[in-house]
Amino acid sequence: MINAAECEPYISCDEALMCARPEEVIEGIRIMRHALQARQVVICLEDNMPGAFDCLKRALEAAGDSAIRIMPVPTLYPAGGEKQLIYALTGEEIPSQGLPADLGIVCHNVGTAAAVARALVHGEPLISRIVTVTGAGVRQPCNLEVRIGTPIGDIVAACGGYTEQVARLLMGGPMMGISLTSDQLPVIKTSNCILAASVAQAPTPPPALPCIRCGKCAEVCPAYLLPQQLFWYAHARDFDKIQDYNLFDCIECGCCAQVCPSHIPLVQYYRFAKTEIWDLERQRARADVARQRHEFRLERLQREKQALEARRAAAKKGLEKREKSGDADAKKAEIAAALARVKAKKSAQAAPPVATGEDDAAGPSEVKR
Ligand code: SF4
Ligand code: SF4
C-alpha cells in the first residue's frame, strides 16, 4: 500500500511530488514491489487531488504495470493515518500494537517511493525533500524542494518572508505540528510542512481546566481509545495502567484535544507518557545488560577457579607419583648392590690361590704339593 493521502489540512507536499515527478514515484513503487514480491499495489490518495490522480494515472499507463492500482479515499482527517487508511481500504483492523505486516500489508509513503527510485536508479541518497510552506504568516505559500538541514528562516525568506499576521511557527500541520521557538532550526527528513500561522489559524489555547468526564474525546477518537482514561493515568504517571488502555495505539491525531471543552493538551500528555515509558524500557534494558554482564563475570571467575584447582590437583598427583617411583629405584639399587656383593664373595671363595715369586722363595715343598 502506498500512502499518498496528506496527513493534515494545509499540507500538500505529497500532492506536489505526485504532480511534479509521477514517473519517479511509479518507478520507486515498482522497485519496492519487486523487492517485496507483492502481488498487488494500491496507491491511496484523497479524492480532493484530481491533478495528482491524473498525473499518476498517465505515468502508470506509460509504465504498463497492471499490478498497480490507484484508489481515491474520502478526504476525512485523519485519513492519512496508516491504520485508518488500511481500515478504509480493506475493512480490516491492525491488531493492537501490531503492524500492517500482521495483515500481510506493507505500507510506505509516496515520498519513500520517490526516494527509493532516486537512490537505486540515480544513486542519490536522501539529500532533499519537498516541504509545504504555508499559513497566513508567509507571503507566498508554496511547495519547495529543499536540502535536508536548510534553516527554516531561509525557506520562509525564499517564500517572500513573513507577513505581519504571523503568530506561531509550527513544523507540521495545525493538528499534529510541533511549535517552534526559532526559525533557525533545520529541515529534517520528516519535515513535511512549515506553518507560519496567524492567531486565527493557531490560537494560543486557554489555560486547561479539570476534566469533566464529558466523553467528547472518546466520541471522536479514530483509534477507539478512551482519551480521558489515558489522560488520567498519564497525569498520575501510572505508566503500567496507561498501557492497559492501549496508549501505543494512539496516533496522536489531536482530535480529542480539539474537542475537549476543558482545553486539556491531551496529546502532550500522551507524548509525555510514551517518552517516559520508552525511557523506562531503555533503563530496564541497560540494567538487564549490566546484570547479565555481572552474571557472566561470576561464571568466568568460577570457571577460572575450577581450572586453577584442577591444575593444582594434577601437579600434586604428579609429584606424588614421582616421589613413589624415586623410592622404588633406590630399593632396586640396594638389592642390586647386595646381590653384587654376594656374587663377589662367592667367586672369591671358589678361585685357586695365585702363585707368586715370593711364594717360590718361601718353600718349594709347598708348590709341589
Ligand atoms: S473531552 Fe476533555 S473534559 Fe471531556 S472527558 Fe475528554 S478529557 Fe475530559
Ligand atoms: S490523539 Fe486522541 S483522538 Fe487521536 S488517537 Fe490519540 S487518543 Fe485518540
mmCIF file of C-alpha atoms and ligand atoms in Angstrom:
data_model
loop_
_atom_site.group_PDB
_atom_site.id
_atom_site.type_symbol
_atom_site.label_atom_id
_atom_site.label_comp_id
_atom_site.label_asym_id
_atom_site.label_seq_id
_atom_site.Cartn_x
_atom_site.Cartn_y
_atom_site.Cartn_z
ATOM 1 C CA MET A 1 0.000 0.000 0.000
ATOM 2 C CA ILE A 2 1.333 3.402 -0.961
ATOM 3 C CA ASN A 3 0.080 6.148 1.301
ATOM 4 C CA ALA A 4 -0.399 9.230 -0.848
ATOM 5 C CA ALA A 5 -3.024 10.822 1.421
ATOM 6 C CA GLU A 6 -1.861 14.004 3.091
ATOM 7 C CA CYS A 7 -1.847 13.580 6.831
ATOM 8 C CA GLU A 8 -3.231 17.023 7.812
ATOM 9 C CA PRO A 9 -5.003 20.087 6.467
ATOM 10 C CA TYR A 10 -2.726 22.746 4.881
ATOM 11 C CA ILE A 11 -0.146 20.149 3.820
ATOM 12 C CA SER A 12 0.248 19.429 0.111
ATOM 13 C CA CYS A 13 3.838 18.234 -0.297
ATOM 14 C CA ASP A 14 2.864 14.703 -1.371
ATOM 15 C CA GLU A 15 0.398 16.071 -3.911
ATOM 16 C CA ALA A 16 3.122 18.363 -5.271
ATOM 17 C CA LEU A 17 5.513 15.419 -5.582
ATOM 18 C CA MET A 18 2.967 13.291 -7.457
ATOM 19 C CA CYS A 19 2.247 16.155 -9.863
ATOM 20 C CA ALA A 20 5.920 17.052 -10.400
ATOM 21 C CA ARG A 21 7.501 13.586 -10.607
ATOM 22 C CA PRO A 22 4.879 10.898 -11.177
ATOM 23 C CA GLU A 23 7.298 8.729 -13.212
ATOM 24 C CA GLU A 24 9.773 8.684 -10.351
ATOM 25 C CA VAL A 25 7.037 7.703 -7.890
ATOM 26 C CA ILE A 26 5.864 4.835 -10.125
ATOM 27 C CA GLU A 27 9.474 3.711 -10.673
ATOM 28 C CA GLY A 28 10.088 3.574 -6.911
ATOM 29 C CA ILE A 29 6.824 1.689 -6.359
ATOM 30 C CA ARG A 30 7.808 -0.916 -8.963
ATOM 31 C CA ILE A 31 11.222 -1.374 -7.312
ATOM 32 C CA MET A 32 9.598 -1.837 -3.908
ATOM 33 C CA ARG A 33 7.034 -4.231 -5.353
ATOM 34 C CA HIS A 34 9.830 -6.319 -6.880
ATOM 35 C CA ALA A 35 11.806 -6.303 -3.604
ATOM 36 C CA LEU A 36 8.779 -7.345 -1.559
ATOM 37 C CA GLN A 37 7.345 -9.665 -4.207
ATOM 38 C CA ALA A 38 3.984 -8.024 -3.537
ATOM 39 C CA ARG A 39 1.109 -9.486 -5.523
ATOM 40 C CA GLN A 40 -0.608 -6.139 -5.866
ATOM 41 C CA VAL A 41 -0.032 -2.492 -5.047
ATOM 42 C CA VAL A 42 -2.659 0.119 -4.220
ATOM 43 C CA ILE A 43 -1.834 3.818 -4.235
ATOM 44 C CA CYS A 44 -4.287 5.543 -1.873
ATOM 45 C CA LEU A 45 -4.816 9.239 -2.342
ATOM 46 C CA GLU A 46 -7.527 11.565 -1.161
ATOM 47 C CA ASP A 47 -10.418 12.295 -3.501
ATOM 48 C CA ASN A 48 -9.641 16.023 -3.491
ATOM 49 C CA MET A 49 -6.437 15.527 -5.522
ATOM 50 C CA PRO A 50 -7.647 15.195 -9.150
ATOM 51 C CA GLY A 51 -4.423 16.664 -10.547
ATOM 52 C CA ALA A 52 -2.218 14.138 -8.771
ATOM 53 C CA PHE A 53 -4.595 11.331 -9.751
ATOM 54 C CA ASP A 54 -4.307 12.198 -13.461
ATOM 55 C CA CYS A 55 -0.514 12.534 -13.333
ATOM 56 C CA LEU A 56 -0.093 9.180 -11.615
ATOM 57 C CA LYS A 57 -2.542 7.529 -13.988
ATOM 58 C CA ARG A 58 -0.612 8.728 -17.025
ATOM 59 C CA ALA A 59 2.706 7.563 -15.545
ATOM 60 C CA LEU A 60 1.177 4.210 -14.688
ATOM 61 C CA GLU A 61 -0.168 3.722 -18.215
ATOM 62 C CA ALA A 62 3.264 4.559 -19.597
ATOM 63 C CA ALA A 63 4.873 2.007 -17.286
ATOM 64 C CA GLY A 64 2.246 -0.592 -18.257
ATOM 65 C CA ASP A 65 2.182 -2.245 -14.835
ATOM 66 C CA SER A 66 -1.225 -3.791 -14.279
ATOM 67 C CA ALA A 67 -0.451 -4.872 -10.680
ATOM 68 C CA ILE A 68 -0.526 -1.240 -9.518
ATOM 69 C CA ARG A 69 -3.876 0.468 -8.936
ATOM 70 C CA ILE A 70 -4.819 3.970 -7.826
ATOM 71 C CA MET A 71 -7.631 4.247 -5.331
ATOM 72 C CA PRO A 72 -9.102 7.527 -4.042
ATOM 73 C CA VAL A 73 -10.177 7.581 -0.390
ATOM 74 C CA PRO A 74 -12.511 10.129 1.272
ATOM 75 C CA THR A 75 -10.860 13.317 2.435
ATOM 76 C CA LEU A 76 -11.545 12.992 6.113
ATOM 77 C CA TYR A 77 -8.993 13.756 8.803
ATOM 78 C CA PRO A 78 -7.039 11.646 9.811
ATOM 79 C CA ALA A 79 -7.377 9.700 6.551
ATOM 80 C CA GLY A 80 -3.595 9.725 6.086
ATOM 81 C CA GLY A 81 -3.029 7.640 9.202
ATOM 82 C CA GLU A 82 -1.674 4.244 8.270
ATOM 83 C CA LYS A 83 -4.166 2.277 10.359
ATOM 84 C CA GLN A 84 -7.088 4.385 9.187
ATOM 85 C CA LEU A 85 -6.063 4.007 5.553
ATOM 86 C CA ILE A 86 -5.752 0.238 5.828
ATOM 87 C CA TYR A 87 -9.136 0.054 7.522
ATOM 88 C CA ALA A 88 -10.719 2.267 4.837
ATOM 89 C CA LEU A 89 -9.253 0.105 2.103
ATOM 90 C CA THR A 90 -9.606 -3.421 3.437
ATOM 91 C CA GLY A 91 -12.106 -3.170 6.293
ATOM 92 C CA GLU A 92 -9.514 -4.928 8.478
ATOM 93 C CA GLU A 93 -8.052 -3.515 11.667
ATOM 94 C CA ILE A 94 -4.398 -3.809 12.571
ATOM 95 C CA PRO A 95 -4.210 -5.635 15.925
ATOM 96 C CA SER A 96 -3.375 -3.532 18.967
ATOM 97 C CA GLN A 97 0.347 -2.774 18.986
ATOM 98 C CA GLY A 98 0.598 -4.794 15.785
ATOM 99 C CA LEU A 99 1.942 -3.929 12.360
ATOM 100 C CA PRO A 100 0.366 -3.849 8.890
ATOM 101 C CA ALA A 101 2.585 -6.854 8.151
ATOM 102 C CA ASP A 102 0.350 -8.818 10.524
ATOM 103 C CA LEU A 103 -2.293 -8.482 7.813
ATOM 104 C CA GLY A 104 0.163 -9.167 5.007
ATOM 105 C CA ILE A 105 0.397 -5.470 4.112
ATOM 106 C CA VAL A 106 3.417 -3.238 3.814
ATOM 107 C CA CYS A 107 2.592 0.456 3.831
ATOM 108 C CA HIS A 108 5.003 3.097 2.545
ATOM 109 C CA ASN A 109 4.680 6.794 1.920
ATOM 110 C CA VAL A 110 4.688 8.143 -1.608
ATOM 111 C CA GLY A 111 7.779 10.193 -0.746
ATOM 112 C CA THR A 112 9.592 6.985 0.206
ATOM 113 C CA ALA A 113 8.805 5.537 -3.228
ATOM 114 C CA ALA A 114 10.354 8.573 -4.926
ATOM 115 C CA ALA A 115 13.392 8.390 -2.621
ATOM 116 C CA VAL A 116 13.847 4.691 -3.469
ATOM 117 C CA ALA A 117 13.875 5.490 -7.177
ATOM 118 C CA ARG A 118 16.405 8.274 -6.721
ATOM 119 C CA ALA A 119 18.605 6.020 -4.599
ATOM 120 C CA LEU A 120 18.506 2.950 -6.819
ATOM 121 C CA VAL A 121 18.173 4.456 -10.276
ATOM 122 C CA HIS A 122 20.287 7.592 -9.824
ATOM 123 C CA GLY A 123 22.455 6.535 -6.863
ATOM 124 C CA GLU A 124 21.381 9.657 -4.987
ATOM 125 C CA PRO A 125 20.930 9.472 -1.216
ATOM 126 C CA LEU A 126 18.170 11.386 0.525
ATOM 127 C CA ILE A 127 19.554 14.916 0.475
ATOM 128 C CA SER A 128 16.381 16.888 -0.141
ATOM 129 C CA ARG A 129 12.611 16.742 0.240
ATOM 130 C CA ILE A 130 9.516 18.719 -0.748
ATOM 131 C CA VAL A 131 8.221 20.951 2.033
ATOM 132 C CA THR A 132 4.914 22.829 2.143
ATOM 133 C CA VAL A 133 5.444 26.386 3.341
ATOM 134 C CA THR A 134 2.066 27.821 4.195
ATOM 135 C CA GLY A 135 -0.089 29.836 6.576
ATOM 136 C CA ALA A 136 -1.263 33.404 6.753
ATOM 137 C CA GLY A 137 2.120 34.341 8.205
ATOM 138 C CA VAL A 138 4.067 33.719 4.979
ATOM 139 C CA ARG A 139 3.887 35.965 1.887
ATOM 140 C CA GLN A 140 3.968 33.395 -0.927
ATOM 141 C CA PRO A 141 2.835 29.980 0.311
ATOM 142 C CA CYS A 142 4.195 27.209 -1.908
ATOM 143 C CA ASN A 143 5.843 23.813 -2.039
ATOM 144 C CA LEU A 144 9.625 23.907 -2.261
ATOM 145 C CA GLU A 145 12.227 21.242 -2.715
ATOM 146 C CA VAL A 146 14.797 21.978 -0.019
ATOM 147 C CA ARG A 147 18.004 20.350 1.109
ATOM 148 C CA ILE A 148 17.861 18.497 4.420
ATOM 149 C CA GLY A 149 19.451 20.795 7.002
ATOM 150 C CA THR A 150 18.306 24.088 5.462
ATOM 151 C CA PRO A 151 17.324 26.594 8.198
ATOM 152 C CA ILE A 152 13.577 27.236 8.285
ATOM 153 C CA GLY A 153 14.183 31.001 8.234
ATOM 154 C CA ASP A 154 15.894 30.646 4.813
ATOM 155 C CA ILE A 155 12.931 28.700 3.458
ATOM 156 C CA VAL A 156 10.457 31.320 4.639
ATOM 157 C CA ALA A 157 12.691 34.007 3.122
ATOM 158 C CA ALA A 158 12.566 32.131 -0.209
ATOM 159 C CA CYS A 159 8.771 32.368 0.035
ATOM 160 C CA GLY A 160 8.830 36.145 0.389
ATOM 161 C CA GLY A 161 9.307 36.284 4.170
ATOM 162 C CA TYR A 162 6.829 36.654 6.995
ATOM 163 C CA THR A 163 3.686 38.746 6.960
ATOM 164 C CA GLU A 164 2.634 40.872 9.896
ATOM 165 C CA GLN A 165 -0.003 38.235 10.738
ATOM 166 C CA VAL A 166 2.496 35.603 11.810
ATOM 167 C CA ALA A 167 1.827 34.496 15.384
ATOM 168 C CA ARG A 168 3.231 30.980 15.661
ATOM 169 C CA LEU A 169 5.657 28.847 13.725
ATOM 170 C CA LEU A 170 4.880 25.155 13.502
ATOM 171 C CA MET A 171 6.720 22.232 11.970
ATOM 172 C CA GLY A 172 3.908 20.006 10.669
ATOM 173 C CA GLY A 173 0.242 20.760 10.371
ATOM 174 C CA PRO A 174 -2.149 22.509 12.742
ATOM 175 C CA MET A 175 -3.248 19.246 14.427
ATOM 176 C CA MET A 176 -0.029 17.342 14.983
ATOM 177 C CA GLY A 177 2.581 20.018 14.345
ATOM 178 C CA ILE A 178 5.284 20.933 16.835
ATOM 179 C CA SER A 179 5.543 24.551 17.894
ATOM 180 C CA LEU A 180 8.964 26.017 17.080
ATOM 181 C CA THR A 181 10.738 28.604 19.184
ATOM 182 C CA SER A 182 13.198 29.611 16.469
ATOM 183 C CA ASP A 183 13.288 29.668 12.671
ATOM 184 C CA GLN A 184 16.965 28.762 12.704
ATOM 185 C CA LEU A 185 16.113 25.118 13.245
ATOM 186 C CA PRO A 186 16.880 22.882 10.238
ATOM 187 C CA VAL A 187 14.603 20.900 7.984
ATOM 188 C CA ILE A 188 14.848 17.172 8.671
ATOM 189 C CA LYS A 189 13.682 14.256 6.557
ATOM 190 C CA THR A 190 10.261 14.187 8.269
ATOM 191 C CA SER A 191 9.605 17.931 7.888
ATOM 192 C CA ASN A 192 6.615 17.908 5.567
ATOM 193 C CA CYS A 193 5.299 21.387 6.390
ATOM 194 C CA ILE A 194 6.325 24.757 7.792
ATOM 195 C CA LEU A 195 3.204 26.520 9.009
ATOM 196 C CA ALA A 196 3.582 30.214 9.783
ATOM 197 C CA ALA A 197 0.198 30.527 11.406
ATOM 198 C CA SER A 198 -1.836 33.584 12.284
ATOM 199 C CA VAL A 199 -3.657 33.879 15.617
ATOM 200 C CA ALA A 200 -6.842 32.646 13.969
ATOM 201 C CA GLN A 201 -5.113 29.635 12.407
ATOM 202 C CA ALA A 202 -3.354 28.501 15.572
ATOM 203 C CA PRO A 203 -4.846 30.267 18.561
ATOM 204 C CA THR A 204 -2.998 30.040 21.845
ATOM 205 C CA PRO A 205 -5.009 27.555 23.901
ATOM 206 C CA PRO A 206 -6.649 28.907 27.048
ATOM 207 C CA PRO A 207 -5.490 27.519 30.406
ATOM 208 C CA ALA A 208 -6.517 23.917 30.964
ATOM 209 C CA LEU A 209 -9.379 23.158 33.318
ATOM 210 C CA PRO A 210 -10.120 19.902 35.138
ATOM 211 C CA CYS A 211 -11.635 17.065 33.129
ATOM 212 C CA ILE A 212 -15.413 16.987 33.472
ATOM 213 C CA ARG A 213 -15.716 13.457 32.080
ATOM 214 C CA CYS A 214 -17.976 14.577 29.257
ATOM 215 C CA GLY A 215 -16.709 11.796 26.981
ATOM 216 C CA LYS A 216 -16.464 14.006 23.885
ATOM 217 C CA CYS A 217 -12.854 12.970 23.369
ATOM 218 C CA ALA A 218 -13.806 9.286 23.177
ATOM 219 C CA GLU A 219 -16.525 10.046 20.628
ATOM 220 C CA VAL A 220 -14.047 11.461 18.114
ATOM 221 C CA CYS A 221 -11.079 9.156 18.670
ATOM 222 C CA PRO A 222 -10.368 7.364 15.356
ATOM 223 C CA ALA A 223 -8.478 4.632 17.227
ATOM 224 C CA TYR A 224 -11.474 3.924 19.507
ATOM 225 C CA LEU A 225 -9.487 4.664 22.657
ATOM 226 C CA LEU A 226 -10.592 6.270 25.918
ATOM 227 C CA PRO A 227 -8.620 9.529 25.840
ATOM 228 C CA GLN A 228 -9.836 10.693 29.256
ATOM 229 C CA GLN A 229 -8.539 7.483 30.872
ATOM 230 C CA LEU A 230 -5.215 7.885 29.067
ATOM 231 C CA PHE A 231 -5.029 11.457 30.317
ATOM 232 C CA TRP A 232 -5.880 10.380 33.852
ATOM 233 C CA TYR A 233 -3.100 7.776 34.042
ATOM 234 C CA ALA A 234 -0.579 9.972 32.216
ATOM 235 C CA HIS A 235 -1.300 12.733 34.714
ATOM 236 C CA ALA A 236 -0.883 10.272 37.603
ATOM 237 C CA ARG A 237 2.312 8.909 35.988
ATOM 238 C CA ASP A 238 0.851 5.424 36.210
ATOM 239 C CA PHE A 239 2.741 4.054 33.220
ATOM 240 C CA ASP A 240 1.664 0.455 33.733
ATOM 241 C CA LYS A 241 -2.021 1.195 33.891
ATOM 242 C CA ILE A 242 -1.946 3.560 30.919
ATOM 243 C CA GLN A 243 -0.690 0.724 28.738
ATOM 244 C CA ASP A 244 -3.754 -1.312 29.711
ATOM 245 C CA TYR A 245 -5.677 1.384 27.839
ATOM 246 C CA ASN A 246 -3.532 0.893 24.694
ATOM 247 C CA LEU A 247 -1.620 4.125 24.827
ATOM 248 C CA PHE A 248 0.587 2.979 21.965
ATOM 249 C CA ASP A 249 -2.395 2.671 19.642
ATOM 250 C CA CYS A 250 -2.832 6.440 19.886
ATOM 251 C CA ILE A 251 -1.762 8.021 16.588
ATOM 252 C CA GLU A 252 -1.501 11.490 18.186
ATOM 253 C CA CYS A 253 -4.020 12.914 15.739
ATOM 254 C CA GLY A 254 -5.146 15.573 18.224
ATOM 255 C CA CYS A 255 -8.883 15.101 17.579
ATOM 256 C CA CYS A 256 -9.545 14.568 21.293
ATOM 257 C CA ALA A 257 -7.735 17.768 22.289
ATOM 258 C CA GLN A 258 -9.610 19.732 19.620
ATOM 259 C CA VAL A 259 -12.999 18.896 21.095
ATOM 260 C CA CYS A 260 -12.071 18.942 24.778
ATOM 261 C CA PRO A 261 -14.159 21.665 26.490
ATOM 262 C CA SER A 262 -11.563 21.807 29.280
ATOM 263 C CA HIS A 263 -8.799 22.661 26.760
ATOM 264 C CA ILE A 264 -6.568 19.944 28.160
ATOM 265 C CA PRO A 265 -3.474 19.452 25.977
ATOM 266 C CA LEU A 266 -4.212 15.737 25.811
ATOM 267 C CA VAL A 267 -1.704 14.823 23.087
ATOM 268 C CA GLN A 268 1.136 16.387 25.052
ATOM 269 C CA TYR A 269 0.211 14.117 27.972
ATOM 270 C CA TYR A 270 0.264 11.069 25.700
ATOM 271 C CA ARG A 271 3.599 12.045 24.175
ATOM 272 C CA PHE A 272 4.996 12.595 27.658
ATOM 273 C CA ALA A 273 3.758 9.153 28.798
ATOM 274 C CA LYS A 274 5.173 7.433 25.711
ATOM 275 C CA THR A 275 8.539 9.121 26.144
ATOM 276 C CA GLU A 276 8.665 8.144 29.823
ATOM 277 C CA ILE A 277 7.770 4.530 29.026
ATOM 278 C CA TRP A 278 10.434 4.334 26.299
ATOM 279 C CA ASP A 279 12.920 5.817 28.725
ATOM 280 C CA LEU A 280 11.977 3.280 31.414
ATOM 281 C CA GLU A 281 12.318 0.479 28.873
ATOM 282 C CA ARG A 282 15.750 1.751 27.863
ATOM 283 C CA GLN A 283 16.786 1.904 31.526
ATOM 284 C CA ARG A 284 15.412 -1.614 32.078
ATOM 285 C CA ALA A 285 17.299 -2.896 29.023
ATOM 286 C CA ARG A 286 20.524 -1.265 30.268
ATOM 287 C CA ALA A 287 20.004 -2.807 33.735
ATOM 288 C CA ASP A 288 19.390 -6.229 32.138
ATOM 289 C CA VAL A 289 22.614 -5.965 30.162
ATOM 290 C CA ALA A 290 24.528 -4.911 33.301
ATOM 291 C CA ARG A 291 23.033 -7.843 35.262
ATOM 292 C CA GLN A 292 23.913 -10.296 32.509
ATOM 293 C CA ARG A 293 27.472 -8.989 32.386
ATOM 294 C CA HIS A 294 27.732 -9.348 36.181
ATOM 295 C CA GLU A 295 26.473 -12.946 35.980
ATOM 296 C CA PHE A 296 28.884 -13.740 33.148
ATOM 297 C CA ARG A 297 31.728 -12.338 35.240
ATOM 298 C CA LEU A 298 30.806 -14.513 38.215
ATOM 299 C CA GLU A 299 30.634 -17.549 35.927
ATOM 300 C CA ARG A 300 34.019 -16.712 34.422
ATOM 301 C CA LEU A 301 35.612 -16.316 37.864
ATOM 302 C CA GLN A 302 34.109 -19.663 38.914
ATOM 303 C CA ARG A 303 35.464 -21.335 35.769
ATOM 304 C CA GLU A 304 38.923 -19.869 36.334
ATOM 305 C CA LYS A 305 38.875 -21.013 39.975
ATOM 306 C CA GLN A 306 37.904 -24.551 38.978
ATOM 307 C CA ALA A 307 40.608 -24.651 36.300
ATOM 308 C CA LEU A 308 43.220 -23.478 38.810
ATOM 309 C CA GLU A 309 42.154 -26.121 41.323
ATOM 310 C CA ALA A 310 42.300 -28.795 38.620
ATOM 311 C CA ARG A 311 45.833 -27.704 37.636
ATOM 312 C CA ARG A 312 46.943 -27.772 41.268
ATOM 313 C CA ALA A 313 45.469 -31.272 41.832
ATOM 314 C CA ALA A 314 47.208 -32.561 38.696
ATOM 315 C CA ALA A 315 50.531 -31.100 39.817
ATOM 316 C CA LYS A 316 50.180 -32.683 43.269
ATOM 317 C CA LYS A 317 49.354 -36.052 41.766
ATOM 318 C CA GLY A 318 52.406 -35.898 39.500
ATOM 319 C CA LEU A 319 54.656 -35.044 42.421
ATOM 320 C CA GLU A 320 53.392 -37.968 44.466
ATOM 321 C CA LYS A 321 53.924 -40.258 41.510
ATOM 322 C CA ARG A 322 57.476 -39.060 41.033
ATOM 323 C CA GLU A 323 58.201 -39.484 44.729
ATOM 324 C CA LYS A 324 56.896 -43.064 44.667
ATOM 325 C CA SER A 325 58.915 -44.011 41.595
ATOM 326 C CA GLY A 326 62.059 -42.493 43.220
ATOM 327 C CA ASP A 327 61.706 -44.826 46.293
ATOM 328 C CA ALA A 328 61.365 -47.925 44.108
ATOM 329 C CA ASP A 329 64.542 -47.068 42.180
ATOM 330 C CA ALA A 330 66.507 -46.706 45.417
ATOM 331 C CA LYS A 331 65.307 -50.091 46.663
ATOM 332 C CA LYS A 332 66.193 -51.712 43.352
ATOM 333 C CA ALA A 333 69.684 -50.226 43.545
ATOM 334 C CA GLU A 334 70.148 -51.535 47.110
ATOM 335 C CA ILE A 335 69.083 -55.050 46.086
ATOM 336 C CA ALA A 336 71.359 -54.965 43.079
ATOM 337 C CA ALA A 337 74.272 -53.840 45.234
ATOM 338 C CA ALA A 338 73.609 -56.629 47.780
ATOM 339 C CA LEU A 339 73.453 -59.231 45.026
ATOM 340 C CA ALA A 340 76.687 -57.950 43.579
ATOM 341 C CA ARG A 341 78.385 -58.207 46.949
ATOM 342 C CA VAL A 342 77.199 -61.836 47.446
ATOM 343 C CA LYS A 343 78.361 -62.783 43.963
ATOM 344 C CA ALA A 344 81.747 -61.241 44.503
ATOM 345 C CA LYS A 345 82.184 -63.114 47.799
ATOM 346 C CA LYS A 346 81.250 -66.451 46.200
ATOM 347 C CA SER A 347 83.610 -66.036 43.341
ATOM 348 C CA ALA A 348 86.381 -65.066 45.730
ATOM 349 C CA GLN A 349 85.932 -68.307 47.726
ATOM 350 C CA ALA A 350 85.841 -70.542 44.609
ATOM 351 C CA ALA A 351 89.051 -69.187 42.944
ATOM 352 C CA PRO A 352 92.547 -71.123 43.476
ATOM 353 C CA PRO A 353 95.386 -69.223 45.108
ATOM 354 C CA VAL A 354 97.600 -67.402 42.613
ATOM 355 C CA ALA A 355 101.301 -68.366 42.637
ATOM 356 C CA THR A 356 103.806 -65.564 43.011
ATOM 357 C CA GLY A 357 107.610 -65.285 43.092
ATOM 358 C CA GLU A 358 107.591 -64.671 46.798
ATOM 359 C CA ASP A 359 105.768 -67.974 47.358
ATOM 360 C CA ASP A 360 108.525 -69.803 45.453
ATOM 361 C CA ALA A 361 111.171 -68.329 47.643
ATOM 362 C CA ALA A 362 109.316 -69.261 50.785
ATOM 363 C CA GLY A 363 109.436 -73.099 50.176
ATOM 364 C CA PRO A 364 109.442 -75.309 47.095
ATOM 365 C CA SER A 365 107.823 -78.156 49.021
ATOM 366 C CA GLU A 366 104.522 -76.265 49.177
ATOM 367 C CA VAL A 367 104.454 -75.692 45.437
ATOM 368 C CA LYS A 368 104.997 -79.356 44.743
ATOM 369 C CA ARG A 369 102.163 -80.430 46.961
HETATM 370 S S1 SF4 B 1 -13.171 15.842 26.372
HETATM 371 FE FE1 SF4 B 1 -11.839 16.709 27.930
HETATM 372 S S2 SF4 B 1 -13.197 17.111 29.631
HETATM 373 FE FE2 SF4 B 1 -14.308 15.736 28.297
HETATM 374 S S3 SF4 B 1 -13.802 13.679 29.066
HETATM 375 FE FE3 SF4 B 1 -12.317 14.125 27.492
HETATM 376 S S4 SF4 B 1 -10.589 14.993 28.606
HETATM 377 FE FE4 SF4 B 1 -12.359 15.092 29.971
HETATM 378 S S1 SF4 B 2 -4.751 11.764 19.867
HETATM 379 FE FE1 SF4 B 2 -6.661 11.450 20.970
HETATM 380 S S2 SF4 B 2 -8.151 11.112 19.379
HETATM 381 FE FE2 SF4 B 2 -6.182 10.834 18.416
HETATM 382 S S3 SF4 B 2 -5.777 8.641 18.577
HETATM 383 FE FE3 SF4 B 2 -4.871 9.586 20.350
HETATM 384 S S4 SF4 B 2 -6.398 9.435 21.931
HETATM 385 FE FE4 SF4 B 2 -7.438 9.089 20.002
#
